[in-house]
Amino acid sequence: MKISNWVLAAFLALGLAACSKNTIPDPDTTSDGSMVGGNDASTGGYGSDGMGAGESFGDEMATDDEMAMVIYFDFDESELRPEYTDLLARHATHLANNPRVNARLEGHADERGSREYNIGLGERRSQTVRRMLLIQGASANQISTVSFGEERPAAFGSDEESYTLNRRVEIKYTQ
Amino acid sequence: MRKSFMPFAPRLIAILILSLSGLAARAELVIEITKGVGQRTPVAIVPFGWEGSDAGAPLDVARVIAADLERSGRFDAIDEKDMLQKPTTGVEVDFDDWAILGVEAVVVGKLTQTGDNAYSLQFQLFDVFKRQQLVGYRMPASRGTMRIAAHRAADMIYEKLTGIPGVFGTQVAYVTSKGQDRDKTYTLVVSDADGENENTIMESRDPIMSPAWSPDSRRLAYVSFEGNQSSIFVQTLRTGNRVKVSSLPGINGSPAFSPDGRKLVLTLGGVDGNLDIHILDLSTRELTRLTTNRSIDTEGSWSPDGRQIYFTSDRSGGPQIYRIGINGGDPERITFEGSYNARPRLSPDGSKLALVHLDRGNYRIGVLDMARKELLIVSTGNQDESPSFAPNSDSLIYATRQGRNGVLETVSADGLVRSRLASGQSDVREPVWSPFPRY
């Protein structure tokens, strides 16, 4: 398992050295990578019979440098830019060669417009990536999608530069 | 003087801002706005009397009532120092003293302690020109319910003076996020409509979205991304107990309670990511799919009679509003003006539809008159979203931006009166106005 990750990282590092915007993938293989639920949220009651408000606690969340790979999209677009074709082929090959590896595709939108509709736009982008991976050999049961819409931006300005960085799909490996 | 009431709000500060510039594009309305501002009715809310063994009254009831009435934009509460007399019961009111000040209505009242933590709040509202009482009311209260009692008094006064039920005793749910960049904490909050009395309903390191009230105001549905999976929860406010009602693969989003509180409309995306409108029966867990189009169909909300679902769909290219019967059939397109209309919410009386409208590059709140099919833009920002009607159908709350932070604004449905609920430190969004309280 460890070896396959190193091989993948080296492979992608060679293949993508020229692609400056994308961080080198370091697949997230920690066993709790997709299982933070159940202990990172708390609820509180209120009212005359209520309990006190709870307090937040949680596991470490993935940080930028653990990001597997990011694929960016044009404004109002869910079509893949040609420059990402090779990259997705490599991801698909990795998945095909490692049937026990799973990938979560996290779709995102920029902040403009209605929040739930933006969830739909983020999902549309995830599905574009999913279809490319499936066509090139990954198995459907290896891939899940989630859309965060505008809720988890990568850049925090309200300008074109930030919007460009936020219209994206992040690939997260889990095992 | 109205600003002097506001510093008492601990975190949310209400600032009344009358909007003139934002609607300037519709020139014919500017005159009406000016007129509307000049027509604020002068009223006097006399400081309440106090009879009790505590050192002082537990709450300045008159101040709460005056702040409520002023925030409506329809009234000016005169300054205490201008009052020629400060009666606390009706028999002491000298109408000449109030007529001379140009005051049209006077509220007097007093708080009486009746036990260790028991009080009686009484008030009377008088028409100065007719020299007659419009309403007199007495209600019990504890220290914990005193503020609610004051809002309830303001609601009764407002309804007597305007003919419109007041919404000062209602609540608002909203989502906040605090912290830097990726290290954020998301909180679901319920506060009184004036921003006071904030209660944390749920807190998470993962995003929280789309809160929705049950019709009895006792539960909230919302979307949580705990575990990197969207799920819909229904949480009982009093106990904090919650039930996960939908957590299927793919998107679980956009919940809204049916008018009878027994069903949710929601959006499911499935493995293939085709977002469609579904209805979930909360007791049988039976799921009914309403739309099947390959487009994004989301943001469902109920008509007041519970027979139709209004939703956003981009089946025509860009997002527009459609409606479909709860038994299915062909959706009917509702919006045609502009390239972007989303997040439909009908007023409780069914006469108006609030939505997010792309207005010459700016995302703003529009109110569509359902009978005349006329769209009125009622907000002035460039990232305005999440409109929600007050239960009296007379005003809306929505989210807008102030610098990098989200803040909440309320606006009358005619766009003439606006107020802001500004948060000092956190990013606030997705406000939803509660139904009328049941006392």
Coordinates of C-alpha atoms in Angstrom, one line a residue:
Chain A
M1 CA 0.0 0.0 0.0
K2 CA 2.7 2.4 1.0
I3 CA 4.7 1.5 -2.1
S4 CA 1.9 2.0 -4.4
N5 CA 1.4 5.5 -3.1
W6 CA 5.0 6.4 -3.6
V7 CA 4.9 5.0 -7.1
L8 CA 1.8 7.0 -7.8
A9 CA 3.2 10.2 -6.3
A10 CA 6.5 9.8 -8.3
F11 CA 4.6 9.0 -11.4
L12 CA 2.3 12.1 -11.1
A13 CA 5.2 14.3 -10.1
L14 CA 7.0 13.5 -13.3
G15 CA 4.0 13.8 -15.4
L16 CA 2.8 17.0 -13.9
A17 CA 5.8 19.0 -13.1
A18 CA 4.8 21.6 -15.6
C19 CA 1.4 22.1 -14.3
S20 CA 2.0 24.7 -11.7
K21 CA -1.5 25.2 -10.3
N22 CA -1.9 21.6 -9.2
T23 CA -0.3 20.3 -6.1
I24 CA 1.5 17.0 -6.3
P25 CA -0.9 14.4 -5.0
D26 CA -0.2 12.8 -1.7
P27 CA -3.1 10.4 -1.6
D28 CA -4.9 10.5 1.7
T29 CA -4.7 7.0 3.0
T30 CA -5.4 7.6 6.6
S31 CA -8.0 5.2 7.7
D32 CA -10.2 7.9 9.2
G33 CA -10.1 10.0 6.1
S34 CA -13.7 9.5 5.3
M35 CA -15.0 8.7 8.7
V36 CA -15.0 11.9 10.7
G37 CA -18.8 11.8 11.0
G38 CA -20.5 11.2 14.2
N39 CA -17.9 13.0 16.4
D40 CA -17.3 16.3 14.7
A41 CA -20.7 17.8 15.3
S42 CA -22.7 18.6 18.3
T43 CA -26.2 19.7 18.9
G44 CA -27.8 21.8 21.6
G45 CA -31.3 22.2 22.8
Y46 CA -32.8 25.3 24.3
G47 CA -36.1 26.4 25.8
S48 CA -37.5 25.8 29.3
D49 CA -36.8 22.1 29.2
G50 CA -33.6 22.4 27.1
M51 CA -30.1 21.2 27.8
G52 CA -27.3 23.7 27.4
A53 CA -25.8 24.3 24.0
G54 CA -23.1 21.8 23.1
E55 CA -19.6 22.6 22.1
S56 CA -17.7 21.8 19.0
F57 CA -14.9 19.3 18.8
G58 CA -13.6 17.1 16.0
D59 CA -10.9 15.3 14.1
E60 CA -8.3 17.0 12.1
M61 CA -9.6 17.9 8.7
A62 CA -7.7 17.5 5.5
T63 CA -5.5 20.4 4.8
D64 CA -4.4 21.9 1.5
D65 CA -1.1 20.0 1.2
E66 CA -2.9 16.6 1.6
M67 CA -5.0 17.4 -1.4
A68 CA -4.8 14.6 -3.9
M69 CA -5.5 16.7 -7.0
V70 CA -7.5 19.6 -8.1
I71 CA -9.2 20.1 -11.5
Y72 CA -10.4 23.6 -12.4
F73 CA -13.4 24.5 -14.5
D74 CA -14.4 27.6 -16.5
F75 CA -17.2 29.9 -15.5
D76 CA -20.6 28.3 -15.7
E77 CA -18.9 25.1 -17.2
S78 CA -18.8 21.5 -16.2
E79 CA -16.9 20.4 -19.3
L80 CA -13.4 19.2 -18.7
R81 CA -10.6 21.3 -20.1
P82 CA -8.4 19.3 -22.6
E83 CA -5.3 19.8 -20.4
Y84 CA -6.8 17.5 -17.8
T85 CA -7.3 14.5 -20.0
D86 CA -4.0 12.9 -19.3
L87 CA -4.2 13.5 -15.6
L88 CA -7.5 11.8 -15.3
A89 CA -6.3 8.9 -17.4
R90 CA -3.5 8.4 -14.8
H91 CA -6.0 8.5 -11.9
A92 CA -8.2 6.0 -13.7
T93 CA -5.3 3.7 -14.3
H94 CA -4.3 4.0 -10.6
L95 CA -7.8 3.1 -9.6
A96 CA -8.1 0.2 -12.1
N97 CA -4.8 -1.2 -10.8
N98 CA -5.7 -0.8 -7.2
P99 CA -9.3 -2.1 -6.8
R100 CA -9.2 -1.5 -3.0
V101 CA -8.4 2.2 -3.4
N102 CA -11.5 4.5 -3.4
A103 CA -11.7 8.0 -4.6
R104 CA -14.1 10.7 -3.3
L105 CA -14.7 13.5 -5.8
E106 CA -15.5 16.8 -4.1
G107 CA -17.2 19.3 -6.4
H108 CA -17.2 23.0 -5.7
A109 CA -18.6 26.2 -7.2
D110 CA -17.8 29.9 -6.9
E111 CA -19.8 32.0 -4.5
R112 CA -22.1 33.7 -7.0
G113 CA -25.8 32.9 -7.0
S114 CA -28.0 30.7 -4.9
R115 CA -26.4 28.2 -2.5
E116 CA -28.4 25.0 -3.2
Y117 CA -28.2 25.6 -6.9
N118 CA -24.4 25.9 -6.5
I119 CA -24.5 22.5 -4.9
G120 CA -25.9 21.3 -8.2
L121 CA -23.2 23.0 -10.2
G122 CA -20.5 21.5 -8.0
E123 CA -22.0 18.0 -8.4
R124 CA -22.2 18.4 -12.2
R125 CA -18.4 19.0 -12.2
S126 CA -17.8 15.9 -10.0
Q127 CA -19.9 13.8 -12.4
T128 CA -17.8 15.0 -15.3
V129 CA -14.7 13.7 -13.6
R130 CA -16.4 10.6 -12.5
R131 CA -17.5 9.7 -16.0
M132 CA -13.9 10.2 -17.3
L133 CA -12.6 7.9 -14.6
L134 CA -15.2 5.3 -15.4
I135 CA -14.6 5.4 -19.1
Q136 CA -10.9 4.8 -18.6
G137 CA -11.1 1.8 -16.3
A138 CA -12.0 2.8 -12.8
S139 CA -14.9 0.9 -11.2
A140 CA -18.1 2.6 -10.2
N141 CA -17.9 1.2 -6.7
Q142 CA -14.6 2.9 -6.2
I143 CA -15.9 6.4 -6.7
S144 CA -18.2 8.5 -4.6
T145 CA -19.1 12.2 -5.2
V146 CA -20.0 15.0 -2.9
S147 CA -20.7 18.6 -3.7
F148 CA -19.9 21.4 -1.3
G149 CA -21.2 24.1 -3.7
E150 CA -19.8 27.4 -2.4
E151 CA -19.5 26.3 1.2
R152 CA -15.8 25.3 1.2
P153 CA -13.9 27.8 -1.0
A154 CA -10.2 27.3 -1.7
A155 CA -9.7 31.1 -2.1
F156 CA -11.5 33.6 -0.1
G157 CA -11.8 36.8 -2.1
S158 CA -14.8 38.0 -4.1
D159 CA -13.0 38.5 -7.3
E160 CA -12.3 36.6 -10.6
E161 CA -9.1 35.2 -9.3
S162 CA -10.8 33.6 -6.4
Y163 CA -13.7 32.4 -8.4
T164 CA -11.3 30.7 -10.8
L165 CA -9.7 28.8 -8.0
N166 CA -13.0 27.8 -6.5
R167 CA -14.6 26.3 -9.5
R168 CA -13.0 22.9 -9.0
V169 CA -13.2 19.2 -8.3
E170 CA -10.8 17.8 -5.6
I171 CA -9.9 14.1 -5.8
K172 CA -9.4 12.5 -2.4
Y173 CA -8.2 8.9 -2.1
T174 CA -9.5 6.9 0.7
Q175 CA -8.9 3.2 1.5
Chain B
M1 CA -32.7 58.9 18.9
R2 CA -33.6 55.5 17.5
K3 CA -29.9 54.4 17.5
S4 CA -29.8 54.8 21.3
F5 CA -31.9 51.6 21.7
M6 CA -29.5 49.5 19.7
P7 CA -26.4 49.1 21.8
F8 CA -28.3 46.8 24.1
A9 CA -28.1 44.0 21.5
P10 CA -25.1 42.0 22.5
R11 CA -23.9 40.6 19.2
L12 CA -26.4 41.4 16.5
I13 CA -26.9 45.1 16.1
A14 CA -29.9 46.3 14.3
I15 CA -29.3 49.4 12.3
L16 CA -32.2 51.0 10.5
I17 CA -31.3 52.0 7.0
L18 CA -33.8 53.6 4.7
S19 CA -33.0 52.7 1.1
L20 CA -33.2 55.4 -1.4
S21 CA -30.3 54.9 -3.8
G22 CA -30.8 51.2 -4.4
L23 CA -34.2 51.5 -6.1
A24 CA -33.2 54.6 -8.1
A25 CA -33.4 52.6 -11.3
R26 CA -37.1 52.4 -11.0
A27 CA -37.6 56.2 -11.0
E28 CA -41.3 56.1 -10.3
L29 CA -40.8 54.5 -6.9
V30 CA -38.3 57.1 -5.6
I31 CA -41.1 59.6 -4.8
E32 CA -43.1 56.9 -3.0
I33 CA -40.1 56.0 -0.9
T34 CA -39.6 59.7 0.1
K35 CA -43.2 59.8 1.0
G36 CA -43.0 56.6 2.9
V37 CA -40.1 58.0 5.0
G38 CA -42.0 61.2 5.8
Q39 CA -45.1 59.2 6.8
R40 CA -43.5 57.5 9.8
T41 CA -46.2 57.8 12.4
P42 CA -45.1 59.5 15.7
V43 CA -46.0 57.4 18.7
A44 CA -45.1 57.6 22.4
I45 CA -44.1 54.5 24.4
V46 CA -44.0 55.9 28.0
P47 CA -41.5 54.2 30.4
F48 CA -43.4 51.5 32.2
G49 CA -44.2 51.7 35.9
W50 CA -42.7 49.2 38.4
E51 CA -44.2 47.8 41.5
G52 CA -42.3 45.0 43.2
S53 CA -39.8 43.8 45.8
D54 CA -36.9 43.4 43.3
A55 CA -34.5 46.3 43.3
G56 CA -35.8 47.3 39.8
A57 CA -37.8 46.1 36.8
P58 CA -36.2 43.0 35.2
L59 CA -36.6 44.6 31.7
D60 CA -37.2 48.0 30.2
V61 CA -40.3 46.9 28.5
A62 CA -41.1 50.3 26.9
R63 CA -37.6 50.3 25.3
V64 CA -38.2 46.9 23.7
I65 CA -41.6 47.9 22.4
A66 CA -40.3 51.2 21.0
A67 CA -37.3 49.4 19.3
D68 CA -39.7 46.9 17.7
L69 CA -42.0 49.6 16.3
E70 CA -39.1 51.7 15.0
R71 CA -37.5 48.8 13.3
S72 CA -40.7 48.3 11.3
G73 CA -39.9 51.6 9.6
R74 CA -43.5 52.7 10.1
F75 CA -43.2 54.5 13.4
D76 CA -41.1 57.1 15.2
A77 CA -41.1 56.6 19.0
I78 CA -40.6 60.1 20.5
D79 CA -37.8 60.7 22.9
E80 CA -38.5 60.2 26.6
K81 CA -37.1 63.7 27.5
D82 CA -39.7 65.3 25.2
M83 CA -42.6 63.8 27.1
L84 CA -44.7 66.3 29.1
Q85 CA -46.0 63.5 31.4
K86 CA -45.2 59.9 32.1
P87 CA -48.4 58.2 33.0
T88 CA -48.4 54.4 33.7
T89 CA -52.2 53.9 33.6
G90 CA -54.9 55.0 31.2
V91 CA -56.7 57.3 33.7
E92 CA -53.5 59.4 34.1
V93 CA -53.2 60.1 30.3
D94 CA -53.8 63.8 29.4
F95 CA -54.5 63.7 25.7
D96 CA -53.8 67.4 25.2
D97 CA -50.2 66.8 26.4
W98 CA -49.7 64.3 23.6
A99 CA -51.7 66.1 20.9
I100 CA -49.4 69.1 21.4
L101 CA -46.4 66.9 20.5
G102 CA -48.1 65.6 17.4
V103 CA -48.1 62.1 18.8
E104 CA -50.9 59.9 17.3
A105 CA -50.8 57.0 19.7
V106 CA -49.7 56.6 23.3
V107 CA -48.7 53.3 25.0
V108 CA -48.7 53.2 28.8
G109 CA -48.2 50.3 31.1
K110 CA -46.6 48.8 34.2
L111 CA -44.9 45.7 35.5
T112 CA -46.1 44.3 38.8
Q113 CA -44.2 41.6 40.7
T114 CA -46.5 38.9 41.8
G115 CA -44.1 36.3 43.2
D116 CA -40.4 35.4 43.4
N117 CA -40.0 35.0 39.7
A118 CA -43.5 36.0 38.6
Y119 CA -44.7 39.3 37.1
S120 CA -47.7 40.8 35.5
L121 CA -47.2 43.0 32.5
Q122 CA -50.0 45.3 31.6
F123 CA -50.3 47.9 28.9
Q124 CA -52.9 50.1 27.2
L125 CA -52.8 51.7 23.7
F126 CA -54.6 55.0 23.1
D127 CA -55.6 56.9 20.0
V128 CA -54.7 60.5 20.9
F129 CA -57.1 62.2 18.5
K130 CA -60.1 60.0 19.2
R131 CA -59.2 60.0 22.9
Q132 CA -60.0 56.3 23.2
Q133 CA -58.4 53.1 24.2
L134 CA -57.6 50.8 21.2
V135 CA -56.3 47.8 23.3
G136 CA -55.6 47.0 26.9
Y137 CA -54.0 43.7 27.9
R138 CA -52.4 42.0 30.9
M139 CA -50.2 39.0 30.7
P140 CA -48.1 36.9 33.1
A141 CA -44.3 36.7 32.7
S142 CA -41.2 35.4 34.3
R143 CA -37.7 36.8 34.1
G144 CA -37.1 34.3 31.3
T145 CA -40.2 35.1 29.3
M146 CA -40.3 38.9 29.9
R147 CA -38.7 39.8 26.6
I148 CA -41.1 37.6 24.7
A149 CA -44.0 39.2 26.6
A150 CA -42.7 42.7 25.5
H151 CA -42.5 41.5 21.9
R152 CA -46.0 40.1 22.1
A153 CA -47.3 43.5 23.4
A154 CA -45.5 45.2 20.5
D155 CA -47.2 42.7 18.1
M156 CA -50.6 43.6 19.5
I157 CA -49.9 47.4 19.3
Y158 CA -48.6 47.0 15.7
E159 CA -51.6 45.1 14.5
K160 CA -54.0 47.6 16.1
L161 CA -52.2 50.5 14.4
T162 CA -51.6 49.0 10.9
G163 CA -54.1 46.2 10.5
I164 CA -51.1 43.8 9.8
P165 CA -50.1 41.2 12.4
G166 CA -46.8 42.0 14.0
V167 CA -43.8 39.6 13.8
F168 CA -41.7 41.0 16.7
G169 CA -42.4 37.8 18.7
T170 CA -41.2 35.5 15.9
Q171 CA -37.8 34.0 15.6
V172 CA -35.1 33.6 12.9
A173 CA -32.8 30.7 12.2
Y174 CA -29.6 31.2 10.4
V175 CA -26.1 29.7 9.8
T176 CA -22.9 31.3 10.8
S177 CA -19.3 30.4 10.2
K178 CA -16.3 31.5 12.4
G179 CA -12.6 31.0 12.0
Q180 CA -10.1 31.4 9.3
D181 CA -10.2 29.8 5.9
R182 CA -10.4 26.0 6.3
D183 CA -10.3 26.1 10.0
K184 CA -14.0 27.0 10.4
T185 CA -16.7 26.3 12.8
Y186 CA -20.3 26.3 11.4
T187 CA -23.2 27.1 13.7
L188 CA -26.9 26.8 13.3
V189 CA -28.5 29.6 15.4
V190 CA -32.0 30.6 16.4
S191 CA -32.6 34.1 17.7
D192 CA -35.5 36.4 18.3
A193 CA -36.5 38.5 15.3
D194 CA -34.6 41.5 16.7
G195 CA -31.4 39.5 16.9
E196 CA -31.5 39.1 20.7
N197 CA -31.6 35.8 22.6
E198 CA -29.3 33.7 20.4
N199 CA -29.4 30.0 20.9
T200 CA -26.9 27.6 19.3
I201 CA -28.9 24.7 17.8
M202 CA -26.0 22.8 16.2
E203 CA -22.3 23.3 15.8
S204 CA -19.9 21.5 13.4
R205 CA -16.5 21.6 11.7
D206 CA -18.3 20.7 8.5
P207 CA -20.7 23.0 6.6
I208 CA -24.3 23.4 7.7
M209 CA -26.9 24.5 5.1
S210 CA -30.5 25.2 4.3
P211 CA -32.3 25.4 7.6
A212 CA -36.1 25.1 7.4
W213 CA -38.8 25.5 10.1
S214 CA -41.5 23.1 10.9
P215 CA -44.9 24.8 10.8
D216 CA -45.3 24.5 14.6
S217 CA -41.8 26.1 15.1
R218 CA -40.7 23.2 17.2
R219 CA -38.3 21.6 14.8
L220 CA -35.7 22.6 12.2
A221 CA -34.6 20.5 9.2
Y222 CA -31.1 21.3 7.9
V223 CA -28.3 19.8 5.8
S224 CA -25.0 18.8 7.4
F225 CA -21.8 17.6 5.7
E226 CA -20.5 15.6 8.7
G227 CA -18.3 12.9 7.4
N228 CA -18.0 14.5 3.9
Q229 CA -21.5 13.3 3.0
S230 CA -24.5 15.5 2.8
S231 CA -27.3 14.4 5.1
I232 CA -30.7 15.9 6.1
F233 CA -31.5 16.1 9.8
V234 CA -34.7 17.0 11.6
Q235 CA -33.9 18.4 15.1
T236 CA -36.3 19.1 17.9
L237 CA -35.3 22.5 19.3
R238 CA -36.3 22.0 22.9
T239 CA -34.4 18.8 23.5
G240 CA -31.6 19.1 20.9
N241 CA -32.4 15.5 19.7
R242 CA -32.1 15.0 16.0
V243 CA -33.0 12.3 13.5
K244 CA -31.1 11.7 10.2
V245 CA -33.9 11.5 7.7
S246 CA -32.0 11.3 4.4
S247 CA -28.4 10.2 3.8
L248 CA -28.4 8.5 0.4
P249 CA -25.3 8.4 -1.9
G250 CA -24.8 11.7 -3.6
I251 CA -26.7 14.9 -2.8
N252 CA -29.2 15.2 0.0
G253 CA -30.3 18.9 0.1
S254 CA -32.7 21.7 0.2
P255 CA -35.3 20.4 2.8
A256 CA -38.6 22.2 3.4
F257 CA -41.6 21.1 5.6
S258 CA -45.0 20.7 4.1
P259 CA -47.7 23.0 5.6
D260 CA -49.0 20.1 7.7
G261 CA -45.5 19.3 9.0
R262 CA -45.7 15.6 8.0
K263 CA -43.5 15.7 4.9
L264 CA -40.3 17.2 3.6
V265 CA -39.7 18.2 0.0
L266 CA -36.0 17.6 -0.7
T267 CA -33.4 17.3 -3.4
L268 CA -31.6 14.0 -4.1
G269 CA -28.8 13.6 -6.6
G270 CA -28.1 9.9 -6.5
V271 CA -24.9 8.2 -7.6
D272 CA -25.2 9.7 -11.1
G273 CA -25.7 13.2 -9.8
N274 CA -29.0 14.0 -11.4
L275 CA -30.6 16.4 -8.9
D276 CA -34.4 15.9 -8.7
I277 CA -37.2 17.0 -6.4
H278 CA -38.5 14.3 -4.0
I279 CA -41.1 14.2 -1.2
L280 CA -40.3 12.3 1.9
D281 CA -43.1 11.2 4.3
L282 CA -41.6 11.6 7.7
S283 CA -43.6 8.9 9.4
T284 CA -43.6 6.2 6.8
R285 CA -40.3 7.1 5.2
E286 CA -41.9 6.7 1.9
L287 CA -40.0 8.6 -0.9
T288 CA -41.8 10.0 -4.0
R289 CA -39.8 11.3 -6.9
L290 CA -41.5 14.3 -8.5
T291 CA -39.1 15.3 -11.3
T292 CA -36.9 13.2 -13.6
N293 CA -35.3 15.7 -15.9
R294 CA -31.6 15.5 -16.5
S295 CA -31.2 19.1 -15.5
I296 CA -30.5 20.5 -12.0
D297 CA -33.9 20.5 -10.2
T298 CA -33.6 21.8 -6.6
E299 CA -34.7 24.3 -4.0
G300 CA -38.2 23.0 -3.7
S301 CA -40.7 24.8 -1.5
W302 CA -44.4 24.3 -0.9
S303 CA -47.4 26.3 -1.9
P304 CA -49.4 27.3 1.2
D305 CA -52.2 24.8 0.4
G306 CA -49.5 22.0 0.2
R307 CA -50.6 21.0 -3.3
Q308 CA -47.7 22.3 -5.4
I309 CA -44.0 22.5 -5.2
Y310 CA -42.1 25.5 -6.5
F311 CA -38.5 24.8 -7.5
T312 CA -35.4 25.9 -9.4
S313 CA -34.5 24.1 -12.7
D314 CA -32.0 24.8 -15.4
R315 CA -33.8 22.6 -17.9
S316 CA -34.1 25.6 -20.2
G317 CA -30.4 26.5 -20.0
G318 CA -30.1 28.8 -17.0
P319 CA -32.0 28.5 -13.7
Q320 CA -35.6 29.5 -13.7
I321 CA -38.6 28.9 -11.4
Y322 CA -41.1 26.1 -12.1
R323 CA -44.0 24.5 -10.2
I324 CA -45.3 21.0 -10.2
G325 CA -48.2 19.3 -8.5
I326 CA -47.4 17.0 -5.6
N327 CA -48.8 14.1 -7.6
G328 CA -46.4 14.9 -10.5
G329 CA -47.2 15.9 -14.1
D330 CA -45.6 18.4 -16.3
P331 CA -43.9 21.3 -14.5
E332 CA -45.1 24.8 -15.4
R333 CA -42.5 27.5 -15.9
I334 CA -43.2 30.6 -13.6
T335 CA -40.4 33.0 -14.3
F336 CA -39.4 34.4 -17.7
E337 CA -37.7 37.8 -16.9
G338 CA -33.9 37.6 -17.0
S339 CA -31.4 34.8 -17.3
Y340 CA -31.2 33.7 -13.6
N341 CA -34.1 33.2 -11.2
A342 CA -33.6 30.7 -8.3
R343 CA -34.6 29.8 -4.7
P344 CA -38.3 30.4 -4.8
R345 CA -40.2 31.0 -1.6
L346 CA -43.9 31.8 -1.6
S347 CA -45.4 34.3 0.9
P348 CA -47.6 32.5 3.5
D349 CA -50.7 34.2 1.9
G350 CA -49.6 32.9 -1.6
S351 CA -49.7 36.4 -3.2
K352 CA -46.0 36.9 -3.7
L353 CA -43.0 34.8 -4.7
A354 CA -39.5 35.7 -3.4
L355 CA -36.5 34.6 -5.5
V356 CA -32.8 35.4 -6.3
H357 CA -32.7 37.3 -9.5
L358 CA -29.6 38.2 -11.6
D359 CA -30.2 42.0 -12.2
R360 CA -27.6 43.5 -14.5
G361 CA -24.7 41.6 -13.0
N362 CA -26.0 41.7 -9.4
Y363 CA -27.7 38.8 -7.6
R364 CA -30.6 40.5 -5.8
I365 CA -33.8 39.6 -4.1
G366 CA -36.9 39.8 -6.3
V367 CA -40.5 39.7 -5.3
L368 CA -42.9 38.4 -8.0
D369 CA -46.5 39.5 -7.7
M370 CA -48.3 36.2 -8.5
A371 CA -51.4 37.9 -9.8
R372 CA -49.9 40.7 -11.9
K373 CA -46.7 38.8 -12.8
E374 CA -44.6 41.8 -12.0
L375 CA -41.1 41.5 -10.6
L376 CA -39.9 44.0 -8.0
I377 CA -36.3 44.1 -7.0
V378 CA -36.2 44.8 -3.3
S379 CA -32.5 44.5 -2.4
T380 CA -29.5 46.5 -3.3
G381 CA -26.4 44.3 -2.9
N382 CA -24.5 42.2 -5.5
Q383 CA -24.5 38.8 -3.7
D384 CA -28.0 38.8 -2.1
E385 CA -29.5 35.4 -1.5
S386 CA -31.8 33.1 0.6
P387 CA -35.0 35.2 0.8
S388 CA -37.6 34.1 3.4
F389 CA -40.9 35.7 4.1
A390 CA -42.1 36.8 7.5
P391 CA -45.3 34.9 8.6
N392 CA -47.4 38.1 8.0
S393 CA -46.3 38.1 4.3
D394 CA -45.4 41.8 4.7
S395 CA -41.6 41.6 4.9
L396 CA -38.7 39.4 4.0
I397 CA -35.3 38.5 5.5
Y398 CA -32.3 37.7 3.3
A399 CA -28.5 37.5 3.3
T400 CA -26.3 40.1 1.8
R401 CA -22.6 41.1 2.1
Q402 CA -20.8 43.7 4.1
G403 CA -17.2 43.5 3.1
R404 CA -16.2 39.9 3.3
N405 CA -18.8 39.0 5.9
G406 CA -22.4 37.9 5.3
V407 CA -25.0 39.9 7.1
L408 CA -28.8 39.8 7.3
E409 CA -31.3 42.4 6.1
T410 CA -35.0 42.6 6.4
V411 CA -37.1 44.6 3.8
S412 CA -40.7 45.3 3.4
A413 CA -42.3 43.4 0.5
D414 CA -42.8 46.7 -1.3
G415 CA -39.1 47.4 -1.0
L416 CA -39.6 50.7 0.9
V417 CA -38.2 49.9 4.4
R418 CA -35.0 48.1 5.1
S419 CA -33.1 47.2 8.3
R420 CA -29.9 45.4 8.8
L421 CA -29.0 42.8 11.4
A422 CA -25.2 43.2 11.5
S423 CA -23.0 40.7 13.1
G424 CA -19.8 41.9 14.8
Q425 CA -17.5 38.9 14.2
S426 CA -19.0 36.0 12.2
D427 CA -20.2 35.4 8.7
V428 CA -24.0 35.1 8.8
R429 CA -26.2 33.6 6.0
E430 CA -29.3 31.5 5.1
P431 CA -31.8 33.2 7.4
V432 CA -35.3 31.7 7.7
W433 CA -38.2 33.4 9.4
S434 CA -40.2 31.3 11.8
P435 CA -44.0 30.8 11.6
F436 CA -46.1 32.8 14.1
P437 CA -45.5 31.7 17.7
R438 CA -48.1 29.9 19.6
Y439 CA -48.5 31.5 23.0

